[in-house]
Amino acid sequence: MKALSGFKGLASRARVAWLLVAVILVAFLFYVIEEFGLSPVSLLEGGLLAMTPLALTAVGECINEKSGVVNIGLEGILLISSVTGVFGAELFGNGILGLMVGALTGAFIGFVFGVVSVYGRADQVVAGMGINIFALGFVQYLLMSIWGFPGIHLVQKRLMVRPIYTPIGQLSIVTIFAIIAAGLAHIFLYKTVLGFRIRATGESPEAVDVAGVRVDRVRILSSTLGGALCGLGGAFMPLAWFGAAVKEISAGRGFIALACVVFAGLEPLLALAAAFIFGFAEGFSFAVAVTPGVKEVIPFYFVNMIPYITTLMIVTIAIGRKRFPKASGVPYRRE
């Protein structure tokens, strides 16, 4: 017992030490940024905006994969829900309702994916890629059929979800919700009976089935919930960030969210931290690209590579070091 207590104490001190190192590195980075003429506050605002869709998508996928269902069609859900979110905002005349329409779109796609994976026993990787490929054409069809233009549709200013002012700058209410959602997801997975059932379903669906819990319902529920969070992230981009629905608006963010999930090992709070890292990298690339004196020195296209280079580095470091559920991606066949 003493050895175990000593080990826990050592691990706790190590976490505190790493936290202090991280704080010092962030402080140094902000100092360097300010020396180069960039605004740390603006950079933080941009990083949090870029973090939001990644965090929502990654947290949703963590819940999804905890139950043993792997959905790599996040890119497609982001694309489709971004368009339906704008359409919903215009239909109801309210940006918040547009966000809800986007979330419902994601929930529906997640539900269909869950049904196909659970009852159809489809290959989940193939089904996820099918969502991504379908979205590429379907989004252009929606843009053309609804607004008569296949490339872009601008959102009216009155429908934009306005940010709120805080001591650290302007924050979107969706950003605040994304941060809270990560904490709630952690509590949900580790402090509730349903969360325990979700985790058990991913580890040993046979044992869950023997205990009288419907594996199919648990997996479809988690897939629907994960899709809803991803759909909210998709609707957030045009309604609270970019101000337009564009056919390539996701720009690989669905795959970056998957990188967050891999880095986090399916832990929602770590997924939030990873999303902030990637979001900060994207915000930094935006800031550098428009800063006089810097944009002339560093090529624009090289700056745009920063978020993707960061993704590759993080995944390379994290891959193989995280343990995933034993039944992950494996359809359950009830005997």
Short mmCIF file of C-alpha atoms in Angstrom, two decimals:
data_model
loop_
_atom_site.label_atom_id
_atom_site.label_comp_id
_atom_site.label_asym_id
_atom_site.label_seq_id
_atom_site.Cartn_x
_atom_site.Cartn_y
_atom_site.Cartn_z
CA MET A 1 0.00 0.00 0.00
CA LYS A 2 2.83 2.38 0.85
CA ALA A 3 4.47 1.66 -2.50
CA LEU A 4 1.19 2.32 -4.31
CA SER A 5 0.71 5.57 -2.37
CA GLY A 6 4.25 6.63 -3.19
CA PHE A 7 3.70 5.87 -6.87
CA LYS A 8 0.51 7.94 -6.92
CA GLY A 9 2.32 10.80 -5.19
CA LEU A 10 5.14 10.63 -7.74
CA ALA A 11 2.65 10.61 -10.63
CA SER A 12 0.83 13.59 -9.12
CA ARG A 13 4.07 15.56 -8.77
CA ALA A 14 5.00 14.67 -12.35
CA ARG A 15 1.66 16.02 -13.62
CA VAL A 16 2.19 19.25 -11.67
CA ALA A 17 5.71 19.57 -13.07
CA TRP A 18 4.49 19.08 -16.65
CA LEU A 19 1.73 21.63 -16.03
CA LEU A 20 4.28 24.18 -14.81
CA VAL A 21 6.46 23.50 -17.85
CA ALA A 22 3.44 24.00 -20.12
CA VAL A 23 2.55 27.30 -18.42
CA ILE A 24 6.13 28.56 -18.78
CA LEU A 25 6.23 27.55 -22.46
CA VAL A 26 2.90 29.29 -23.16
CA ALA A 27 4.09 32.45 -21.38
CA PHE A 28 7.33 32.41 -23.38
CA LEU A 29 5.43 31.83 -26.61
CA PHE A 30 3.14 34.79 -25.93
CA TYR A 31 6.20 36.95 -25.22
CA VAL A 32 7.78 35.95 -28.53
CA ILE A 33 4.50 36.54 -30.34
CA GLU A 34 4.23 40.04 -28.91
CA GLU A 35 7.82 40.79 -29.91
CA PHE A 36 6.94 39.93 -33.51
CA GLY A 37 4.07 42.42 -33.47
CA LEU A 38 1.22 39.92 -33.07
CA SER A 39 -1.55 40.47 -30.52
CA PRO A 40 -1.72 37.63 -27.95
CA VAL A 41 -5.40 38.42 -27.24
CA SER A 42 -6.35 38.28 -30.92
CA LEU A 43 -4.32 35.11 -31.32
CA LEU A 44 -6.10 33.53 -28.35
CA GLU A 45 -9.49 34.54 -29.77
CA GLY A 46 -8.59 33.01 -33.14
CA GLY A 47 -7.26 29.86 -31.50
CA LEU A 48 -10.42 29.36 -29.45
CA LEU A 49 -12.60 29.87 -32.52
CA ALA A 50 -10.58 27.30 -34.46
CA MET A 51 -10.67 24.97 -31.45
CA THR A 52 -14.46 24.94 -31.15
CA PRO A 53 -15.51 22.65 -34.05
CA LEU A 54 -12.53 20.39 -33.37
CA ALA A 55 -13.39 20.09 -29.67
CA LEU A 56 -17.08 19.37 -30.27
CA THR A 57 -16.30 16.79 -32.94
CA ALA A 58 -13.51 15.12 -30.97
CA VAL A 59 -15.50 14.92 -27.72
CA GLY A 60 -18.45 13.41 -29.59
CA GLU A 61 -16.21 10.86 -31.25
CA CYS A 62 -14.64 9.95 -27.89
CA ILE A 63 -18.11 9.02 -26.60
CA ASN A 64 -18.82 7.18 -29.84
CA GLU A 65 -15.63 5.13 -29.82
CA LYS A 66 -15.92 4.34 -26.11
CA SER A 67 -18.92 2.19 -27.09
CA GLY A 68 -16.91 0.40 -29.79
CA VAL A 69 -18.23 2.28 -32.84
CA VAL A 70 -15.64 4.09 -34.97
CA ASN A 71 -16.99 6.84 -37.21
CA ILE A 72 -14.39 8.38 -39.51
CA GLY A 73 -17.11 10.20 -41.47
CA LEU A 74 -16.71 13.31 -39.33
CA GLU A 75 -15.54 15.39 -42.27
CA GLY A 76 -18.76 14.62 -44.12
CA ILE A 77 -20.94 15.42 -41.11
CA LEU A 78 -19.21 18.78 -40.68
CA LEU A 79 -19.80 19.62 -44.34
CA ILE A 80 -23.47 18.65 -44.49
CA SER A 81 -24.42 20.19 -41.13
CA SER A 82 -22.74 23.47 -42.07
CA VAL A 83 -25.16 23.86 -44.98
CA THR A 84 -28.26 22.61 -43.16
CA GLY A 85 -27.39 24.87 -40.23
CA VAL A 86 -27.42 27.95 -42.46
CA PHE A 87 -30.61 26.79 -44.13
CA GLY A 88 -32.24 26.30 -40.73
CA ALA A 89 -31.12 29.75 -39.58
CA GLU A 90 -32.70 31.34 -42.65
CA LEU A 91 -35.82 29.20 -42.37
CA PHE A 92 -36.49 30.13 -38.73
CA GLY A 93 -34.83 33.56 -38.83
CA ASN A 94 -32.53 32.75 -35.91
CA GLY A 95 -28.87 31.70 -35.76
CA ILE A 96 -29.29 29.70 -32.53
CA LEU A 97 -32.03 27.63 -34.13
CA GLY A 98 -29.71 27.15 -37.09
CA LEU A 99 -27.12 25.66 -34.74
CA MET A 100 -29.79 23.30 -33.43
CA VAL A 101 -30.71 22.25 -36.98
CA GLY A 102 -27.05 21.49 -37.62
CA ALA A 103 -26.88 19.41 -34.44
CA LEU A 104 -30.04 17.51 -35.44
CA THR A 105 -28.52 16.87 -38.88
CA GLY A 106 -25.41 15.41 -37.28
CA ALA A 107 -27.54 13.34 -34.89
CA PHE A 108 -29.52 11.91 -37.80
CA ILE A 109 -26.38 10.98 -39.75
CA GLY A 110 -24.88 9.47 -36.58
CA PHE A 111 -28.07 7.50 -35.99
CA VAL A 112 -28.09 6.12 -39.55
CA PHE A 113 -24.40 5.25 -39.24
CA GLY A 114 -25.10 3.46 -35.95
CA VAL A 115 -27.98 1.48 -37.45
CA VAL A 116 -25.88 0.47 -40.46
CA SER A 117 -22.93 -0.49 -38.24
CA VAL A 118 -24.93 -2.35 -35.59
CA TYR A 119 -27.72 -4.04 -37.51
CA GLY A 120 -26.16 -4.10 -40.97
CA ARG A 121 -22.75 -5.08 -39.49
CA ALA A 122 -21.13 -2.88 -42.12
CA ASP A 123 -17.41 -2.24 -42.16
CA GLN A 124 -17.27 0.96 -40.11
CA VAL A 125 -14.25 2.40 -41.88
CA VAL A 126 -15.87 1.92 -45.29
CA ALA A 127 -19.18 3.34 -44.04
CA GLY A 128 -17.40 6.39 -42.61
CA MET A 129 -15.53 7.01 -45.84
CA GLY A 130 -18.87 6.66 -47.63
CA ILE A 131 -20.23 9.57 -45.57
CA ASN A 132 -17.23 11.71 -46.51
CA ILE A 133 -17.50 10.93 -50.22
CA PHE A 134 -21.28 11.40 -50.23
CA ALA A 135 -20.93 14.79 -48.54
CA LEU A 136 -18.57 16.13 -51.21
CA GLY A 137 -21.26 15.89 -53.86
CA PHE A 138 -24.33 16.37 -51.66
CA VAL A 139 -23.14 19.71 -50.26
CA GLN A 140 -22.69 21.15 -53.75
CA TYR A 141 -26.14 19.84 -54.66
CA LEU A 142 -27.66 21.53 -51.59
CA LEU A 143 -25.92 24.83 -52.31
CA MET A 144 -27.19 24.77 -55.88
CA SER A 145 -30.72 23.58 -55.15
CA ILE A 146 -31.33 25.93 -52.19
CA TRP A 147 -29.48 29.09 -53.22
CA GLY A 148 -28.70 28.56 -56.88
CA PHE A 149 -24.93 28.76 -56.49
CA PRO A 150 -22.68 25.70 -56.05
CA GLY A 151 -19.64 27.30 -54.38
CA ILE A 152 -20.54 29.68 -51.56
CA HIS A 153 -23.49 31.27 -49.77
CA LEU A 154 -23.02 34.27 -47.48
CA VAL A 155 -24.86 34.32 -44.16
CA GLN A 156 -26.85 37.45 -43.34
CA LYS A 157 -25.34 39.40 -40.44
CA ARG A 158 -28.59 39.31 -38.45
CA LEU A 159 -28.41 35.51 -38.44
CA MET A 160 -24.85 35.32 -37.15
CA VAL A 161 -24.45 34.10 -33.56
CA ARG A 162 -22.82 37.08 -31.89
CA PRO A 163 -19.89 36.61 -29.48
CA ILE A 164 -19.89 37.75 -25.88
CA TYR A 165 -17.21 39.97 -24.34
CA THR A 166 -14.97 38.53 -21.62
CA PRO A 167 -11.70 39.62 -19.92
CA ILE A 168 -9.75 37.44 -22.38
CA GLY A 169 -11.51 38.85 -25.45
CA GLN A 170 -14.57 37.93 -27.48
CA LEU A 171 -15.84 34.39 -27.05
CA SER A 172 -18.61 32.55 -28.84
CA ILE A 173 -21.25 30.91 -26.66
CA VAL A 174 -20.59 27.75 -28.67
CA THR A 175 -16.93 27.86 -27.61
CA ILE A 176 -18.00 28.07 -23.97
CA PHE A 177 -20.41 25.20 -24.54
CA ALA A 178 -17.64 23.11 -26.16
CA ILE A 179 -15.43 23.54 -23.08
CA ILE A 180 -18.30 22.68 -20.74
CA ALA A 181 -19.29 19.73 -22.95
CA ALA A 182 -15.84 18.17 -22.54
CA GLY A 183 -16.18 18.32 -18.75
CA LEU A 184 -19.73 16.98 -18.84
CA ALA A 185 -18.67 14.16 -21.18
CA HIS A 186 -15.96 13.13 -18.70
CA ILE A 187 -18.47 13.11 -15.84
CA PHE A 188 -21.01 11.28 -18.01
CA LEU A 189 -18.56 8.53 -18.99
CA TYR A 190 -17.02 7.97 -15.55
CA LYS A 191 -19.67 8.98 -13.01
CA THR A 192 -22.95 7.68 -14.44
CA VAL A 193 -24.45 4.23 -14.97
CA LEU A 194 -25.06 4.87 -18.66
CA GLY A 195 -21.47 6.04 -19.08
CA PHE A 196 -20.25 2.83 -17.45
CA ARG A 197 -22.41 0.82 -19.84
CA ILE A 198 -20.98 2.70 -22.83
CA ARG A 199 -17.41 1.97 -21.72
CA ALA A 200 -18.24 -1.66 -20.95
CA THR A 201 -19.86 -2.07 -24.36
CA GLY A 202 -16.61 -1.04 -26.00
CA GLU A 203 -14.53 -3.38 -23.87
CA SER A 204 -16.71 -6.49 -23.58
CA PRO A 205 -20.08 -6.38 -25.34
CA GLU A 206 -20.66 -10.06 -24.50
CA ALA A 207 -20.52 -9.32 -20.76
CA VAL A 208 -22.83 -6.32 -21.18
CA ASP A 209 -25.29 -8.48 -23.12
CA VAL A 210 -25.23 -11.17 -20.43
CA ALA A 211 -25.97 -8.45 -17.83
CA GLY A 212 -29.19 -7.67 -19.67
CA VAL A 213 -28.12 -4.44 -21.37
CA ARG A 214 -28.93 -4.01 -25.07
CA VAL A 215 -25.59 -3.52 -26.83
CA ASP A 216 -27.27 -2.35 -30.02
CA ARG A 217 -29.17 0.45 -28.25
CA VAL A 218 -26.12 1.65 -26.35
CA ARG A 219 -24.03 1.85 -29.50
CA ILE A 220 -26.72 3.59 -31.54
CA LEU A 221 -27.26 6.10 -28.71
CA SER A 222 -23.55 6.94 -28.48
CA SER A 223 -23.28 7.21 -32.27
CA THR A 224 -26.25 9.60 -32.34
CA LEU A 225 -24.83 11.73 -29.52
CA GLY A 226 -21.42 11.89 -31.18
CA GLY A 227 -23.03 12.88 -34.47
CA ALA A 228 -25.03 15.64 -32.76
CA LEU A 229 -21.89 17.25 -31.30
CA CYS A 230 -20.14 17.00 -34.66
CA GLY A 231 -23.18 18.56 -36.38
CA LEU A 232 -23.13 21.45 -33.92
CA GLY A 233 -19.46 21.99 -34.79
CA GLY A 234 -20.34 22.03 -38.48
CA ALA A 235 -23.12 24.60 -38.05
CA PHE A 236 -20.84 26.72 -35.85
CA MET A 237 -18.39 27.41 -38.67
CA PRO A 238 -20.68 29.42 -40.98
CA LEU A 239 -23.00 30.82 -38.29
CA ALA A 240 -20.49 31.93 -35.65
CA TRP A 241 -17.11 32.03 -37.38
CA PHE A 242 -16.72 32.35 -41.17
CA GLY A 243 -20.07 33.92 -42.04
CA ALA A 244 -20.57 31.79 -45.15
CA ALA A 245 -21.37 28.24 -46.19
CA VAL A 246 -18.64 27.00 -48.51
CA LYS A 247 -18.36 23.62 -50.22
CA GLU A 248 -14.93 22.99 -48.68
CA ILE A 249 -15.58 24.69 -45.32
CA SER A 250 -14.43 21.71 -43.23
CA ALA A 251 -10.92 21.82 -44.78
CA GLY A 252 -9.82 18.56 -43.17
CA ARG A 253 -11.07 19.47 -39.68
CA GLY A 254 -12.90 16.16 -39.40
CA PHE A 255 -9.61 14.31 -39.80
CA ILE A 256 -7.84 16.69 -37.41
CA ALA A 257 -10.57 15.92 -34.87
CA LEU A 258 -9.77 12.22 -35.33
CA ALA A 259 -6.14 13.09 -34.59
CA CYS A 260 -7.34 14.75 -31.37
CA VAL A 261 -9.17 11.54 -30.47
CA VAL A 262 -6.06 9.44 -31.09
CA PHE A 263 -3.90 11.83 -29.08
CA ALA A 264 -6.42 11.83 -26.21
CA GLY A 265 -6.88 8.07 -26.11
CA LEU A 266 -10.67 8.66 -26.08
CA GLU A 267 -10.52 10.91 -23.01
CA PRO A 268 -12.79 13.97 -23.52
CA LEU A 269 -10.71 16.39 -21.43
CA LEU A 270 -7.52 15.43 -23.23
CA ALA A 271 -9.39 15.74 -26.54
CA LEU A 272 -10.27 19.31 -25.55
CA ALA A 273 -6.61 20.03 -24.81
CA ALA A 274 -5.56 18.53 -28.15
CA ALA A 275 -8.22 20.58 -29.94
CA PHE A 276 -6.83 23.72 -28.34
CA ILE A 277 -3.33 22.85 -29.54
CA PHE A 278 -4.53 22.37 -33.10
CA GLY A 279 -6.82 25.39 -32.87
CA PHE A 280 -3.99 27.55 -31.59
CA ALA A 281 -1.82 26.35 -34.48
CA GLU A 282 -4.54 27.34 -36.95
CA GLY A 283 -5.11 30.68 -35.24
CA PHE A 284 -1.37 31.31 -35.33
CA SER A 285 -1.25 30.56 -39.06
CA PHE A 286 -4.10 33.03 -39.68
CA ALA A 287 -2.37 35.72 -37.63
CA VAL A 288 0.99 35.25 -39.34
CA ALA A 289 -0.61 35.26 -42.79
CA VAL A 290 -2.03 38.78 -42.29
CA THR A 291 0.71 40.41 -40.20
CA PRO A 292 2.74 43.07 -42.07
CA GLY A 293 6.46 42.34 -42.07
CA VAL A 294 5.89 38.65 -41.43
CA LYS A 295 3.73 37.64 -44.38
CA GLU A 296 6.36 39.05 -46.76
CA VAL A 297 9.07 36.82 -45.24
CA ILE A 298 7.17 33.55 -44.73
CA PRO A 299 5.31 32.19 -47.79
CA PHE A 300 1.52 32.16 -47.41
CA TYR A 301 1.12 28.50 -48.37
CA PHE A 302 3.81 27.43 -45.92
CA VAL A 303 1.97 29.24 -43.14
CA ASN A 304 -1.24 27.40 -44.05
CA MET A 305 0.60 24.12 -43.52
CA ILE A 306 1.16 24.83 -39.81
CA PRO A 307 -2.05 23.15 -38.46
CA TYR A 308 -1.50 20.04 -40.59
CA ILE A 309 2.18 19.76 -39.70
CA THR A 310 1.18 20.05 -36.04
CA THR A 311 -1.37 17.27 -36.56
CA LEU A 312 1.22 14.93 -38.07
CA MET A 313 3.71 15.64 -35.26
CA ILE A 314 1.17 15.05 -32.48
CA VAL A 315 -0.21 11.85 -34.03
CA THR A 316 3.30 10.53 -34.62
CA ILE A 317 4.13 11.08 -30.95
CA ALA A 318 0.86 9.68 -29.61
CA ILE A 319 0.20 6.75 -31.94
CA GLY A 320 0.75 3.36 -30.37
CA ARG A 321 0.91 4.78 -26.82
CA LYS A 322 -2.83 4.86 -26.19
CA ARG A 323 -5.05 1.92 -25.38
CA PHE A 324 -8.39 1.72 -27.18
CA PRO A 325 -11.43 -0.48 -26.38
CA LYS A 326 -10.97 -4.15 -27.25
CA ALA A 327 -14.18 -4.30 -29.30
CA SER A 328 -13.49 -1.04 -31.12
CA GLY A 329 -14.82 -1.20 -34.68
CA VAL A 330 -16.01 -4.80 -34.27
CA PRO A 331 -19.73 -5.48 -34.90
CA TYR A 332 -21.32 -7.46 -32.08
CA ARG A 333 -23.08 -10.67 -33.06
CA ARG A 334 -25.49 -11.86 -30.40
CA GLU A 335 -25.38 -15.63 -30.00
#
